[in-house]
Coordinates of C-alpha atoms in Angstrom, one line a residue:
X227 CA 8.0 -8.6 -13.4
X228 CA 5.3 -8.0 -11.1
X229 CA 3.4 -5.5 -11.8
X230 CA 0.2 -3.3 -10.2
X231 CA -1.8 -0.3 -10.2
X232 CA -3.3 1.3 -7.8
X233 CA -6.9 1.4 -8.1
X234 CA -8.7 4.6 -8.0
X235 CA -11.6 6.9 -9.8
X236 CA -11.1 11.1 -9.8
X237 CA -13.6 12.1 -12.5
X238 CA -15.8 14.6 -10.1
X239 CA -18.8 13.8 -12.3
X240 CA -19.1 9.8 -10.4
X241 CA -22.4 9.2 -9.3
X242 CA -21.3 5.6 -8.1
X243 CA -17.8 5.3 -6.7
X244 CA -17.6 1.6 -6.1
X245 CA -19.1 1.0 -10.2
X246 CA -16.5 3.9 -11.3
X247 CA -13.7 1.8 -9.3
X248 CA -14.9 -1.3 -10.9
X249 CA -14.7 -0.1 -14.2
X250 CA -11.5 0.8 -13.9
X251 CA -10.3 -2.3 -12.6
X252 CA -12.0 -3.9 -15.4
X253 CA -9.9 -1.9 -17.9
X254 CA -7.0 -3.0 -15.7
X255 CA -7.9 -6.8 -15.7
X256 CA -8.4 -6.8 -19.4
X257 CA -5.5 -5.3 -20.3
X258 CA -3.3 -8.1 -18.9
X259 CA -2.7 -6.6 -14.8
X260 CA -3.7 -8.9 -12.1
X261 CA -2.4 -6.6 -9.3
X262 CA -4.6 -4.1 -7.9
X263 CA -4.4 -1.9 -4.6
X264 CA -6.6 -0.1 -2.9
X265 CA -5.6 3.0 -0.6
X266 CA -7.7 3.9 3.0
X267 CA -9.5 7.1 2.3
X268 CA -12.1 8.8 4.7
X269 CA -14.9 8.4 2.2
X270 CA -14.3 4.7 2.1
X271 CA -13.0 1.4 3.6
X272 CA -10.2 0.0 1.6
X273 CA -10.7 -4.2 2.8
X274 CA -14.4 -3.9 1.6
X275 CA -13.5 -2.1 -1.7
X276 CA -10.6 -4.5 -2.2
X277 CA -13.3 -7.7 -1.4
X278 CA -16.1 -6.0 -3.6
X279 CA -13.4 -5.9 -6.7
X280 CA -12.3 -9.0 -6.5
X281 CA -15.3 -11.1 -6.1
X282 CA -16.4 -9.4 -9.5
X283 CA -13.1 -10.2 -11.0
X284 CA -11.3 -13.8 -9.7
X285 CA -8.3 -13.0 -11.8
X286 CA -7.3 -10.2 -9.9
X287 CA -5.2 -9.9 -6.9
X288 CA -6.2 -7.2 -4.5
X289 CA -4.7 -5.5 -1.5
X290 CA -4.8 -2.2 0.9
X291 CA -2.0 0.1 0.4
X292 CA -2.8 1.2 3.5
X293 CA -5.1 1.0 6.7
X294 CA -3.6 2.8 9.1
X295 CA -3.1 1.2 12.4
X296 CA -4.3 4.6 15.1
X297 CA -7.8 4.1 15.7
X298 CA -8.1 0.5 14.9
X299 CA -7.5 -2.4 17.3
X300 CA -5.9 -5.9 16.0
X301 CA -9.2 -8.7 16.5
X302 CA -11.5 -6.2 14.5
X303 CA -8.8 -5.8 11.7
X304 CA -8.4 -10.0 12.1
X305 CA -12.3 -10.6 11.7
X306 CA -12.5 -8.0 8.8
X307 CA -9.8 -9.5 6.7
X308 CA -11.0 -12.8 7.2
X309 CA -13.7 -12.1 5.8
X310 CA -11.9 -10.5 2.8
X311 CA -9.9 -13.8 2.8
X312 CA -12.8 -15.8 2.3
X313 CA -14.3 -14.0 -0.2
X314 CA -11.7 -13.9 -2.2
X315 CA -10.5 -17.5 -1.9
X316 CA -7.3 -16.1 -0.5
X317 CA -6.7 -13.7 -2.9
X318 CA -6.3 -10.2 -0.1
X319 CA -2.9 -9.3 0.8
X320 CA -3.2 -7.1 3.9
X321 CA -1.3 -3.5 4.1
X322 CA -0.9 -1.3 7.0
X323 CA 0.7 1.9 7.9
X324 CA 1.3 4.4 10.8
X325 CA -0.1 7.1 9.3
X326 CA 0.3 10.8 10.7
X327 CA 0.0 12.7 13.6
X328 CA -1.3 15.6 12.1
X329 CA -4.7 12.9 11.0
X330 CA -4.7 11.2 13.6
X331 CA -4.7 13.0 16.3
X332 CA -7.5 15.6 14.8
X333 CA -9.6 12.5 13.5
X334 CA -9.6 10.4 16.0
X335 CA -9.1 12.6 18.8
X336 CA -6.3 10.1 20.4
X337 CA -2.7 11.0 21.0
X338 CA 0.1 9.5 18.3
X339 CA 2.4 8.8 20.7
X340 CA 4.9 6.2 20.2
X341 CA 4.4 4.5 17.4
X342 CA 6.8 2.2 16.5
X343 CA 5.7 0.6 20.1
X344 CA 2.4 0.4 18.9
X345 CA 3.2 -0.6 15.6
X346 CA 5.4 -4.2 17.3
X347 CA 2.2 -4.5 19.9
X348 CA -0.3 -4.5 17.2
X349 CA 1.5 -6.4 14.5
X350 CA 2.3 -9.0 16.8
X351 CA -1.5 -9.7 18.3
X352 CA -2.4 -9.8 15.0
X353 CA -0.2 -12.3 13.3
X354 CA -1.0 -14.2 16.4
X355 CA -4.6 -14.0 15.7
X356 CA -4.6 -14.2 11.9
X357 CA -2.6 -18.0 12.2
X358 CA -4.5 -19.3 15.4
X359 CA -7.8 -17.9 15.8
X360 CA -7.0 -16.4 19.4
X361 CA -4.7 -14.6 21.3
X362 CA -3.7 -14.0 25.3
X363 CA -2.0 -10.4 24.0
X364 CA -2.0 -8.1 27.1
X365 CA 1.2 -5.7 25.8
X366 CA 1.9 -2.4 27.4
X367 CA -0.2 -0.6 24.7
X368 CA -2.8 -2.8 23.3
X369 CA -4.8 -5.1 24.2
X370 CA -5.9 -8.5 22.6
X371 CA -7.8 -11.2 24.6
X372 CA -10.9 -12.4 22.7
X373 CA -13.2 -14.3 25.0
X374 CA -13.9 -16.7 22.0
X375 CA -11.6 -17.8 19.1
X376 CA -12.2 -15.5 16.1
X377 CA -11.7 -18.1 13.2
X378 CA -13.6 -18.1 10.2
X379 CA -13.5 -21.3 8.1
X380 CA -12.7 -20.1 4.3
X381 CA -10.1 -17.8 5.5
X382 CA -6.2 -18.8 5.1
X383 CA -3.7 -16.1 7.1
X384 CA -2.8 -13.1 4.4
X385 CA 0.4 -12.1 3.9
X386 CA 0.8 -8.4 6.0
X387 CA 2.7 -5.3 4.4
X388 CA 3.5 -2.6 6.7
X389 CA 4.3 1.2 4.6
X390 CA 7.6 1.1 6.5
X391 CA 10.6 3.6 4.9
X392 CA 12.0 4.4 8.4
X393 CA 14.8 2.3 10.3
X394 CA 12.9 1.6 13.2
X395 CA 9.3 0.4 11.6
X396 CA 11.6 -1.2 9.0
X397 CA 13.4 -3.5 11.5
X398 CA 10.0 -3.7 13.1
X399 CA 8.1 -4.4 9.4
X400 CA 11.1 -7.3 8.7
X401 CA 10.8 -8.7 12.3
X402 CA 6.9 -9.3 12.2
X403 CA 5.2 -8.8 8.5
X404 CA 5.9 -10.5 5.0
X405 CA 6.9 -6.9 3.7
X406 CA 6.9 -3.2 2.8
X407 CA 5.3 -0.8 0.9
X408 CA 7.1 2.2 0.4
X409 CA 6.2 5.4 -1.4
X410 CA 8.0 8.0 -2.9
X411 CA 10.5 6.1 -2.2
X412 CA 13.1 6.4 -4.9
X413 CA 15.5 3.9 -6.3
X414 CA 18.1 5.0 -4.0
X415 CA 16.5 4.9 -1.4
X416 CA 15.3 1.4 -1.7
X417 CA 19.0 0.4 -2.6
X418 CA 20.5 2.1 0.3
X419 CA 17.9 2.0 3.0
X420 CA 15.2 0.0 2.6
X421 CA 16.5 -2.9 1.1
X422 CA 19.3 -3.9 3.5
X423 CA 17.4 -2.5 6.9
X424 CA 14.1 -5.2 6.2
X425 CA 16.4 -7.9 4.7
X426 CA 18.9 -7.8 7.5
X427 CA 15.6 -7.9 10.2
X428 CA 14.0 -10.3 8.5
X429 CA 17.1 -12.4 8.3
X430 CA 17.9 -11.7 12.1
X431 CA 14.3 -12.6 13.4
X432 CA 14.5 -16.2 10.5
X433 CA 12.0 -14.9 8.6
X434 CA 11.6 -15.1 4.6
X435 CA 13.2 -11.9 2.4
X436 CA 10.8 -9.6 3.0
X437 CA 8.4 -8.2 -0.5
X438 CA 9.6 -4.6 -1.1
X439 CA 6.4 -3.4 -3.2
X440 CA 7.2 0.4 -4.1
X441 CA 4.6 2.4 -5.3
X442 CA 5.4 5.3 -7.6
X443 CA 3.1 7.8 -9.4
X444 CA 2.4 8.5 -12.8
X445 CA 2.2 6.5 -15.9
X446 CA 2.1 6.9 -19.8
X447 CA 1.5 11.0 -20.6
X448 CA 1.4 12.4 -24.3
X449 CA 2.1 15.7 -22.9
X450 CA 4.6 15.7 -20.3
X451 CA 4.7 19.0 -19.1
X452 CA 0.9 19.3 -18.9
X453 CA 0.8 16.3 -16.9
X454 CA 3.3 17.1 -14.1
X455 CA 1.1 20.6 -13.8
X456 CA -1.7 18.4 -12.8
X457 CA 0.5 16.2 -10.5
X458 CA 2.3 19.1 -8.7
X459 CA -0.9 20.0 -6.5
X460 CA -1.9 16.3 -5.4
X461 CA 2.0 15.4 -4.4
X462 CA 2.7 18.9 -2.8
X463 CA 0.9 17.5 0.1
X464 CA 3.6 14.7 0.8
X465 CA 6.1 17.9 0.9
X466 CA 4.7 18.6 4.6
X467 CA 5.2 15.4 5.7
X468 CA 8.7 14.5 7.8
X469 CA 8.9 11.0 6.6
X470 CA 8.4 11.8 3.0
X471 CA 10.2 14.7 3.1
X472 CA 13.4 12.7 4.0
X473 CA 13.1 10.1 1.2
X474 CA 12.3 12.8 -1.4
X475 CA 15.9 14.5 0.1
X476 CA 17.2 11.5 -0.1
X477 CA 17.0 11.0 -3.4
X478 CA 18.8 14.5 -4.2
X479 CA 15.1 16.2 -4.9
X480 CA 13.0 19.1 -3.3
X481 CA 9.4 18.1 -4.1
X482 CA 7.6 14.5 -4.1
X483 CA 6.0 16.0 -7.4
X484 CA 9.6 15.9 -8.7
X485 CA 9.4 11.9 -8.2
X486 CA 6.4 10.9 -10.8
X487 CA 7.3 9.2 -13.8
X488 CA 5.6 10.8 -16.6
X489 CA 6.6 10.0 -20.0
X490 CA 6.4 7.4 -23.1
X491 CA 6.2 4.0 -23.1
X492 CA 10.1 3.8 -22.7
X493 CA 10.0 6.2 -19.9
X494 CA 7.9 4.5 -17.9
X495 CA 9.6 1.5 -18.3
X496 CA 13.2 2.2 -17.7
X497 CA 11.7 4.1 -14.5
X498 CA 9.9 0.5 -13.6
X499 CA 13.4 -1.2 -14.4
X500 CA 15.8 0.9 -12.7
X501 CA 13.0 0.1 -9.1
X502 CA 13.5 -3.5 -9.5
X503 CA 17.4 -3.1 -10.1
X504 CA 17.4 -1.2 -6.7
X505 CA 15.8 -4.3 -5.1
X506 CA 11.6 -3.8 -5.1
X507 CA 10.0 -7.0 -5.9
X508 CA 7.1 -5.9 -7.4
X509 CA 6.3 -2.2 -8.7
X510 CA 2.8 -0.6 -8.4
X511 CA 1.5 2.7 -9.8
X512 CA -0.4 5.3 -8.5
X513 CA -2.3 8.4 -9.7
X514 CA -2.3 7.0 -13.1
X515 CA -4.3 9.8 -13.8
X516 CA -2.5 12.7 -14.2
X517 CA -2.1 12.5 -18.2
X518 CA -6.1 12.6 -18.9
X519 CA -8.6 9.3 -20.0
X520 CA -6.6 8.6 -23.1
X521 CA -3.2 8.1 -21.3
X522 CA -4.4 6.6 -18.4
X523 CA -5.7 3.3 -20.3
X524 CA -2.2 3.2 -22.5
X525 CA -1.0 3.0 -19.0
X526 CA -3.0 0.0 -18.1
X527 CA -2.2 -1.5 -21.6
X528 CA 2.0 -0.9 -21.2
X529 CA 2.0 -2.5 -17.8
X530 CA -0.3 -5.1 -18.4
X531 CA 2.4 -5.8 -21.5
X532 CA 5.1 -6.0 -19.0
X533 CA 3.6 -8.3 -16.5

């Protein structure tokens, strides 16, 4: 199985964020995992983190899970993962998302307005510019015309994930990109809607099956109930959100909180198992966390022993 974590550090005492992140991935490299995934925060830029960890540790794999696509244009998000290409002798696997209105429009200050437009416009100048080095892209939305080519010897075209669980990016996402990386999205939803909606675009548009990487949260916790306490206020936020609202109802449950696998060792793995039975091809987990220090590395240890 395929295996990952998602890479991150929420001990409020860091003084270094980028050594705290490393030392986890560390942990996570030793104990067997070579799949690691970086959200996009504010505080920091998800391809440079991603580059950083994976020049220190060549047997990882690394990825963004994900940039979102307001507020970026495609030839800076080409020559940035180039660079992350190179660096990491091929090693970045690129992952994109819409994102919200809600942050985009107050961070950026620009309207979200049509996105799955945006989302074909920008996914196809940038394919175009990832393979050749140029593009003539003049869509109704976006704009990509370099006046010189853009390719940077060292770096090979990544594979691009889009965090599609809608119809319409999802027919987009199997169209144009190599995937999908949903969240909170539960096994039936994967089975019922994910799964068939990329496949059959992917299909239509002659493309390869799509990789369905689903990212859950949670992980190994020696106290259950104590751990879903500390997961209820981090997931709540998801519970504002339309999109994740209707995967959560989708999968007959009222909270994203109500999603996190927390649990032993056989726990966690039947809920890793009964993912790939509804059609992901690889499984990654997030907010590891939530059962203290202790639990987090027997997390690292069980999916590393699974890999």
């Amino acid at each position: 199985m395929s295996i990952g974590i998602a890479v991150a550090d929420f001990d409020p005492s860091t003084t270094n964020y980028v050594d705290a992140v490393l030392a986890h991935a560390r942990r996570a490299r030793d104990a067997g995992l070579r799949s690691l995934w970086f959200a996009q925060r504010f505080d920091y830029d998800a391809t440079t983190l991603a580059t950083v960890v994976a020049r220190e540790l060549p047997e990882v794999e690394v990825g963004t899970s994900a940039i979102p696509i307001f507020g970026r244009h495609p030839v800076l998000v080409a020559t940035q993962v180039q660079v992350a290409r190179a660096a990491t002798g091929g090693r970045f696997r690129l992952g994109l998302a819409l994102g919200t209105k809600t942050l985009t429009e107050q961070t950026f200050g620009i309207p979200f307005d049509r996105p799955i437009a945006v989302l074909r416009e920008f996914l196809t100048a940038l394919r175009t510019l990832l393979e050749t080095g140029d593009a003539e892209f003049r869509g109704e939305l976006i704009t990509a015309d370099p006046v010189r080519p853009i390719t940077l010897a060292g770096a090979t075209p990544p594979p691009i994930h889009v965090a599609a669980m809608g119809p319409q990016a999802l027919r987009v996402t199997g169209e144009l990109a190599d995937g999908t990386l949903p969240y909170l999205a539960g096994p039936r939803t994967l089975a019922e809607e994910i799964v068939p909606t990329i496949t059959a675009a992917a299909e239509r548009a002659g493309r390869p099956a799509p990789r369905i990487v689903a990212f859950l949260p949670g992980g190994f916790a020696s106290d259950p109930d104590a751990a879903r306490d500390a997961a209820a206020g981090p997931l709540a936020f998801y519970d504002s959100i339309p999109s994740y609202q209707r995967v959560v109802a989708r999968e007959g449950l009222s909270t994203a909180a109500e999603l996190a696998v927390l649990g032993d060792e056989k726990t966690v793995e039947a809920a890793i198992r009964r993912y790939y039975e509804a059609g992901a091809t690889d499984v990654v987990l997030t907010q590891t966390h939530f059962g203290g220090p202790a639990d987090q590395q027997r997390t690292y240890e069980l999916l590393g022993s699974l890999t």
